[in-house]
Every structure is written in structure tokens, then in C-alpha cells.
Amino acid sequence: MKNPKIRFKGYTNNWKQHKLSEVVTMHARIGWQNLRISEFLDSGEYMLITGTDFNDGQINYDTCHYVEKERYEQDKHIQIHNGNILITKDGTLGKVAYVQGLTKPATLNAGVFNLEIKDKNKVDEKYLFQYLKAPFLMNYVSQKATGGTIKHLNQNILVDFLIDLPNKDEQTNIGEYLQSIDRLITLRKRKCEETKTLKKYMLQKMFPQNGTNIPEIRFNGFTDAWEQRKLSELVIIERGGSPRPIDKFITNDENGLNWVKIGDAPEQGNYITQTAEKIIPEGISKTREVHPGDLILSNSMSFGKPYIMAIDGCIHDGWLLIRDTNKVFDLKFLCILLGTDNMLNQYRAMAAGSTVNNLNKELVGGTTVSFPVLDEQQQIGEYFEVLNYLITLYQQKCEELQNVKKFMLQNMFM
């Protein structure tokens, strides 16, 4: 048979195919052993692993329930140990998890296969896990579903799944390499989540809460109370406009002006840097132009998020334009301020009991904002700019690693 495109140096032997049933034993909790929800415990000594506890190839032990000792001892074939490979056979089919870091005795709930390697001198567990976690298994399951939908992954389907195996040393190198990428991905995800948590915490501590005018955490040298004013007294708020019918005015022509839609807003960060469509010159007079440094706010009550324009463009009536003509605010600070929970809570409170479904300039302008002197605003704005940068960086690094993993799965296996 053929060999993969990418191999570690020193390996030239041909790979061999084996049915999954030839290299592992497969066991699951059988019908008469099924557990009732009333038997689930919130704590205990014997852990119960369910398919819903799988998280990107790992077991989230924090979400696991527990069972009594009798249930654990009921079937040794579904007693779980570090190094086991688990596959879901009900619900979301074909999710795979590698068991590691297990510190307590554990058993399986219904809906999950326990795979144990028959001969560990011939098959590396990390290699097998990576092979099963790759798209090959789900592609195989999809083929078996031709003409219908498989809602249950039967063992007689799984046993015939073909595994491509090089010699044990090459398996070990491949398994360790792909596991190292997984560890890096997990690290980047953790860093990203930690930074998001820090940002959320600092938004609560660096802005006054519950009607006060002094935040809990401040940069050195600032002690004055924050000023409180109605937003409409400080900035100009204008609504965007949309020429009708819009499909006659939008284009991909490079001579058009950027047409900023909600879908152009990034998930992370506060800057609009590109648009999917443009608007022709005839439509520009019927909308509202925006320029780098302008602040725009989505007027959807379910969104209400502010962004800073980094390009010239036009906004439709799904956006509000906020201009600080009096130079009261640092732009980065104002963008952070308008996205705080305090502002969103004010919008909701002011709209309560009315038929208003979207933000409008009266609603936004009627909010009360708290703000310090400009120097303190600038430091706060820069601080959150750094946090946003780090969150975006970790996400990008994670995506890059995921693309590397995807490429290597396509080229290091048959």
C-alpha cells in the first residue's frame, strides 16, 4: 500500500492496514446495566464518565458525576484507566477522548465505547487516539449512513473501520508530535480564556459601579472622583442611512466606498478594518459617511457593541455614529466605556415596557456616563487595548496551530 507524504527521518517501511477489531477490544455499558439519573451523585470516590464530559479530545472531570461502588464494580470491562480511548456511540456520534490525568476509579455511562489496545508492543495508544480523532472515522461513519441517518454507532460498524499502522516506533513519534500540537493549542486557548476573564474582572473594577463615582482599581496618581453626565450633552449621535433598494447600490467594485455591515465587525477587538462590500457613488449621498477615528455603535438591543473605524466607509441604519466634537473623551476609553455592562443595563432599563427593539440616539443619548480626566482615560484605554491585542493574538496563534494540525493529519497519515 502507499505511504504518507510526510514522515520522520529514518522510516521507510510500508504501512499496513488492520481492522479496528484486530487491534483493540471494545466494550460499553450494556442495556441491563443502564443507570438511572437518580443514581448520579454530585461527589464520591467512583467517577462516572459520559460523552457530554468530552471536551476536544479530553475528559472534563469537573463535569463528571459519581456512582456507588457497586455500580463501579459491576463490569470490569468499562472500568476506565489512563491510556484508554473512548468513543461516543449515541448523541453526538464519534467523539473521541484520550483518558489522562485520571486520579479516581472511573466507569462509563451508557452511550460510550471503551477501547483498550490488545498488544501495546505493536500499537501506540496516542497514535491510535490521533488516528481516531482525525476525520477518517467520521467520514467512514458518514459513508455507512448512506440512504439514512445513523443515530447510533453500532459495534458491528466500528469493528470494520480500517486503521493504517506503521511500525511501533514511527507510531510513537507521530502520536507524540500531534499530542504536542494539541498541548500548544490547549495552552493558547487557556491563555485566551484567562485574558478574557482578566478583562471582564478589570471592566468591573476599573469603572465605577452601582452609582458610585470612584472605581476600585486605578492607576497611580489618580484620586479625583469621576464626572457623571448625560451622554447626549457630550457627544453628537447620528443614525446611519440605507439607500433603497440597497441591492442597486452595493458593489464589489474597488471604486466604491466601504459599506460597513454588522457582519464586518470582528468577534474580538474594537476596530473595523475591512468590509465585504462597497457602495457606489450614487448611494453615498443617501447613507452616512464615516472615517478613521469615528466611533460607531450597533443599534441592535441584542448587540449594542461599539467599534472604532480604521477605514473610510458608509454605515447603514443598523449603526449609530457617535462623534466627540468637544474632545471630552479619549477615543479608546469611550469605546470601552460604551461596551460596559453598565451601559447595556441602562439601555435595557430605559427600554423596559416599551416597544423599542433597537437602540436609537434618544435611548443612547439618555444614558449617564462616568468618566475621569483625559490622562486617566488614556491610560485606561491603552490598558484595555493591550488586553484586546493579547486575546486576538492568542486566538490567531490557536487558529494557526489548528491549521498546522489539520495539514499534518492530511499528510502524516495514509
XYZ file of C-alpha atoms in Angstrom:
414
model
C 0.000 0.000 0.000
C 1.023 3.658 -0.353
C 2.951 5.582 2.290
C 2.162 9.062 3.693
C 3.600 12.238 2.139
C 5.358 13.399 5.332
C 7.380 11.053 7.536
C 10.021 11.352 10.214
C 13.546 10.643 9.005
C 14.679 7.064 9.074
C 11.340 5.404 8.389
C 10.807 3.723 5.043
C 8.814 0.586 5.833
C 5.387 0.221 4.259
C 2.327 0.828 6.388
C -0.231 -1.931 6.960
C -3.999 -1.816 7.328
C -5.870 -3.518 10.147
C -9.492 -3.593 11.143
C -10.083 -1.768 14.412
C -11.340 -5.008 15.963
C -7.927 -6.574 15.293
C -6.060 -4.059 17.434
C -8.497 -3.200 20.258
C -11.235 -4.655 22.404
C -14.469 -2.637 22.587
C -16.884 -2.580 25.492
C -19.800 -0.402 26.559
C -22.405 -0.355 29.304
C -24.993 -2.884 28.129
C -28.727 -2.463 28.469
C -29.344 -4.261 31.755
C -26.565 -2.214 33.357
C -28.074 1.169 32.472
C -28.051 3.767 35.191
C -30.982 5.841 36.374
C -30.483 9.564 36.845
C -31.426 9.086 40.492
C -28.196 7.091 40.884
C -25.993 10.009 39.780
C -24.042 11.535 42.662
C -22.505 15.020 42.832
C -19.440 13.689 44.644
C -17.891 10.410 45.617
C -14.998 8.041 45.040
C -16.171 6.377 41.821
C -16.396 8.661 38.806
C -18.939 8.269 36.009
C -17.753 9.384 32.549
C -20.389 10.418 29.985
C -19.997 11.534 26.375
C -21.065 15.049 27.408
C -17.891 15.223 29.517
C -15.736 15.061 26.367
C -14.039 18.346 25.550
C -11.916 18.441 22.402
C -10.336 15.041 22.921
C -10.064 15.292 26.696
C -12.259 14.428 29.667
C -13.533 17.344 31.714
C -13.525 15.696 35.124
C -15.202 18.744 36.689
C -18.473 17.890 34.917
C -18.458 14.176 35.721
C -20.969 12.641 38.118
C -20.231 9.812 40.535
C -21.783 6.432 41.335
C -21.745 3.968 44.203
C -19.018 1.340 44.458
C -21.418 -1.456 43.419
C -22.025 0.207 40.068
C -18.304 0.688 39.502
C -17.556 -2.978 40.239
C -20.450 -4.192 38.082
C -18.339 -4.559 34.913
C -14.537 -4.518 34.819
C -14.584 -4.015 31.032
C -15.895 -0.468 31.421
C -13.648 0.465 34.309
C -11.598 3.326 32.896
C -7.874 3.864 33.284
C -5.335 6.356 31.991
C -4.437 5.494 28.415
C -7.911 4.235 27.463
C -9.579 5.650 24.359
C -13.293 6.439 24.471
C -15.712 6.928 21.553
C -19.299 8.159 21.795
C -21.836 5.879 20.136
C -25.014 7.847 20.897
C -25.941 11.510 20.746
C -23.030 13.238 19.012
C -21.504 10.205 17.321
C -17.807 9.525 17.008
C -16.448 11.987 19.569
C -13.123 10.621 20.767
C -11.346 11.221 24.067
C -7.987 10.093 25.414
C -8.013 9.367 29.129
C -5.196 11.023 31.049
C -4.896 12.720 34.404
C -7.488 10.393 35.962
C -6.970 10.239 39.734
C -10.016 8.231 40.851
C -11.596 4.923 39.856
C -13.992 5.557 36.954
C -16.643 3.745 34.964
C -18.642 4.550 31.839
C -22.166 5.796 31.460
C -24.261 4.498 28.568
C -23.501 5.693 25.037
C -19.696 5.357 25.113
C -17.301 2.647 23.913
C -14.184 1.833 25.913
C -11.290 0.855 23.612
C -8.295 -0.998 25.026
C -5.302 -1.925 22.895
C -4.693 -5.670 22.693
C -0.928 -5.548 22.169
C 0.820 -2.340 23.264
C 4.067 -3.642 21.800
C 2.527 -3.187 18.355
C 0.129 -0.257 18.747
C 0.818 3.107 20.390
C -2.206 4.466 22.276
C -1.525 8.141 21.441
C -1.139 7.327 17.757
C -4.399 5.377 17.758
C -6.178 8.218 19.556
C -4.981 10.764 16.992
C -5.996 8.492 14.128
C -9.491 8.028 15.549
C -9.837 11.742 16.334
C -8.901 12.677 12.759
C -11.727 12.993 10.185
C -11.205 9.420 8.916
C -13.594 7.834 11.405
C -16.430 10.302 10.841
C -16.014 10.006 7.065
C -16.351 6.254 7.459
C -19.459 6.645 9.630
C -20.983 9.036 7.077
C -20.438 6.508 4.294
C -22.223 3.878 6.346
C -25.113 6.318 6.762
C -25.817 6.408 3.000
C -29.569 6.373 2.434
C -30.339 7.178 6.056
C -29.128 8.758 9.249
C -27.158 6.754 11.798
C -28.268 7.840 15.261
C -26.412 5.059 16.979
C -22.887 3.856 16.233
C -23.201 0.096 16.368
C -20.210 -2.025 17.279
C -20.616 -4.057 14.077
C -19.971 -0.833 12.129
C -16.998 0.230 14.212
C -15.192 -3.126 14.147
C -14.616 -2.919 10.380
C -13.094 0.567 10.449
C -9.613 0.336 8.892
C -6.556 1.661 10.736
C -3.294 2.406 8.899
C -0.333 1.349 11.034
C 3.407 1.878 10.561
C 5.824 0.178 12.970
C 5.546 0.976 16.676
C 8.446 3.479 16.815
C 7.028 5.546 13.982
C 3.591 5.442 15.605
C 5.083 6.756 18.842
C 6.802 9.656 17.085
C 3.629 10.617 15.222
C 1.467 10.330 18.340
C 3.839 12.422 20.457
C 4.187 15.073 17.744
C 0.436 15.512 17.307
C -0.085 15.459 21.069
C 2.483 18.254 21.410
C 0.455 20.363 18.957
C -2.670 19.612 20.989
C -0.902 20.759 24.150
C 0.110 24.027 22.485
C -3.451 24.576 21.255
C -4.779 23.940 24.763
C -2.214 26.347 26.220
C -3.200 29.116 23.780
C -6.888 28.542 24.495
C -6.223 28.698 28.223
C -4.219 31.907 27.880
C -7.013 33.407 25.797
C -9.681 32.472 28.346
C -7.553 33.737 31.241
C -7.089 37.073 29.480
C -10.816 37.317 28.752
C -11.508 36.634 32.430
C -8.990 39.292 33.451
C -10.608 41.787 31.074
C -14.070 41.072 32.470
C -12.774 41.492 36.016
C -10.972 44.750 35.265
C -14.035 46.188 33.498
C -15.880 45.728 36.770
C -13.082 47.143 38.918
C -11.713 49.989 36.774
C -15.131 51.567 36.131
C -17.383 52.885 38.950
C -20.195 50.514 39.882
C -23.661 50.905 41.412
C -23.912 54.672 41.102
C -20.555 55.441 42.688
C -18.088 57.870 41.126
C -14.786 56.242 42.117
C -13.617 52.842 40.772
C -11.985 50.220 42.998
C -8.800 49.911 40.914
C -6.964 52.922 39.497
C -3.578 53.796 38.058
C -1.181 55.528 40.416
C -1.584 59.283 40.745
C -5.331 59.496 40.102
C -7.647 60.193 43.045
C -10.322 62.603 41.786
C -13.941 61.484 41.553
C -15.180 60.672 38.059
C -17.581 63.147 36.473
C -21.112 61.978 35.683
C -23.025 63.457 32.748
C -25.754 62.573 30.290
C -24.099 61.244 27.116
C -26.124 63.481 24.782
C -24.600 66.550 26.498
C -21.120 65.438 25.494
C -21.293 63.834 22.043
C -23.246 64.022 18.796
C -25.213 60.859 17.999
C -26.449 60.276 14.450
C -28.107 57.340 12.768
C -26.811 55.743 9.600
C -28.875 55.565 6.440
C -29.607 52.999 3.763
C -30.489 53.830 0.156
C -33.354 51.706 -1.134
C -33.328 49.214 -2.743
C -29.858 48.602 -1.392
C -29.017 45.854 -3.905
C -28.839 48.536 -6.608
C -26.160 50.444 -4.730
C -23.778 47.796 -3.398
C -20.858 46.539 -5.442
C -17.527 44.784 -5.266
C -16.017 47.479 -7.486
C -12.842 48.857 -5.937
C -14.015 52.375 -6.862
C -16.857 52.128 -4.362
C -16.709 53.182 -0.709
C -16.613 50.582 2.075
C -20.138 49.577 3.107
C -19.974 48.693 6.815
C -22.338 45.929 7.883
C -22.712 44.153 11.217
C -21.000 41.118 9.706
C -17.858 43.194 9.134
C -17.367 43.666 12.878
C -14.711 41.329 14.311
C -15.546 38.957 17.147
C -12.601 40.308 19.100
C -11.107 43.770 19.126
C -12.685 47.163 18.598
C -11.647 48.126 15.072
C -13.429 47.880 11.721
C -10.614 47.221 9.256
C -12.354 45.787 6.179
C -15.736 45.291 4.575
C -17.178 42.575 2.361
C -18.994 45.017 0.084
C -18.777 48.582 -1.184
C -21.347 51.182 -2.124
C -21.400 53.042 -5.432
C -21.110 56.869 -5.561
C -24.843 57.289 -6.278
C -25.682 55.684 -2.949
C -23.238 57.626 -0.795
C -25.478 60.699 -0.540
C -28.260 58.549 0.929
C -26.212 56.997 3.701
C -23.787 58.359 6.291
C -20.054 58.510 5.726
C -17.633 57.538 8.454
C -13.889 57.978 8.656
C -10.924 56.600 10.614
C -11.316 57.565 14.251
C -15.124 57.681 14.160
C -16.916 55.532 16.707
C -19.936 53.503 15.597
C -22.393 51.552 17.733
C -24.614 48.696 16.612
C -28.182 49.726 17.336
C -29.421 46.167 17.911
C -30.526 45.696 21.503
C -29.055 42.192 21.436
C -25.677 43.507 20.322
C -25.045 47.166 21.251
C -21.286 46.901 20.766
C -19.065 49.870 19.830
C -16.291 49.870 17.235
C -13.676 52.351 16.065
C -13.424 52.914 12.328
C -9.971 52.212 10.907
C -11.073 52.830 7.293
C -13.256 55.252 5.344
C -16.758 53.993 4.697
C -20.515 54.363 4.955
C -22.855 52.978 7.608
C -26.420 51.784 7.158
C -29.257 52.423 9.575
C -28.214 49.467 11.727
C -25.437 51.652 13.158
C -25.269 54.811 15.241
C -22.406 57.259 14.690
C -21.004 58.854 17.844
C -18.769 61.912 17.421
C -16.929 63.550 20.285
C -16.715 67.032 18.745
C -15.935 68.631 22.132
C -12.900 66.365 22.660
C -14.112 65.272 26.080
C -13.059 61.648 25.644
C -10.085 59.575 24.706
C -11.399 57.516 21.778
C -10.201 54.137 23.079
C -11.634 54.866 26.528
C -15.006 55.900 25.080
C -15.162 52.722 23.015
C -14.525 50.588 26.109
C -16.964 52.656 28.186
C -19.845 52.247 25.742
C -19.385 48.488 25.721
C -19.547 48.016 29.502
C -22.362 46.129 31.215
C -23.393 49.372 32.907
C -24.276 50.909 29.543
C -26.094 47.813 28.285
C -28.077 47.642 31.541
C -29.096 51.275 31.125
C -30.316 50.608 27.591
C -32.433 47.702 28.775
C -33.806 49.590 31.768
C -34.770 52.620 29.674
C -36.434 50.449 27.031
C -38.299 48.275 29.559
C -42.044 48.267 28.996
C -41.750 49.947 25.591
C -41.902 48.582 22.064
C -38.311 49.662 21.353
C -36.401 46.720 19.879
C -33.314 48.616 18.788
C -31.105 51.304 20.187
C -31.772 54.806 18.932
C -29.994 58.084 19.505
C -32.508 59.207 22.152
C -32.051 55.998 24.124
C -28.256 56.046 23.899
C -28.076 59.786 24.484
C -30.222 59.490 27.595
C -27.730 57.272 29.408
C -25.494 58.556 32.190
C -21.763 58.092 31.735
C -18.957 58.343 34.271
C -15.516 59.459 33.127
C -12.239 60.662 34.678
C -9.772 63.286 33.458
C -8.318 62.765 29.999
C -4.932 61.463 31.224
C -6.603 58.690 33.214
C -8.897 57.893 30.292
C -5.868 57.455 28.042
C -4.188 55.023 30.430
C -7.384 53.002 30.813
C -7.909 52.951 27.051
C -4.353 51.763 26.416
C -4.627 49.079 29.101
C -7.717 47.509 27.546
C -6.194 47.913 24.102
C -3.346 45.653 25.247
C -5.780 43.083 26.663
C -7.730 43.042 23.388
C -4.475 42.633 21.473
C -3.448 39.663 23.627
C -6.851 37.980 23.249
C -6.674 38.382 19.475
C -3.062 37.171 19.409
C -3.834 34.008 21.380
C -6.805 33.276 19.133
C -4.699 33.743 16.000
C -1.934 31.511 17.359
C -4.523 28.882 18.226
C -6.003 29.014 14.708
C -2.521 28.751 13.177
C -1.775 25.655 15.246
C -5.128 24.130 14.331
C -4.315 24.670 10.651
C -0.909 23.030 11.161
C -2.614 20.090 12.858
C -5.131 19.791 10.032
C -2.350 19.853 7.413
C -0.294 17.243 9.246
C -3.291 14.945 9.670
C -3.781 15.080 5.919
C -0.133 14.342 5.172
C 1.243 12.195 8.019
C -1.446 9.542 7.696
C -2.465 7.466 4.712
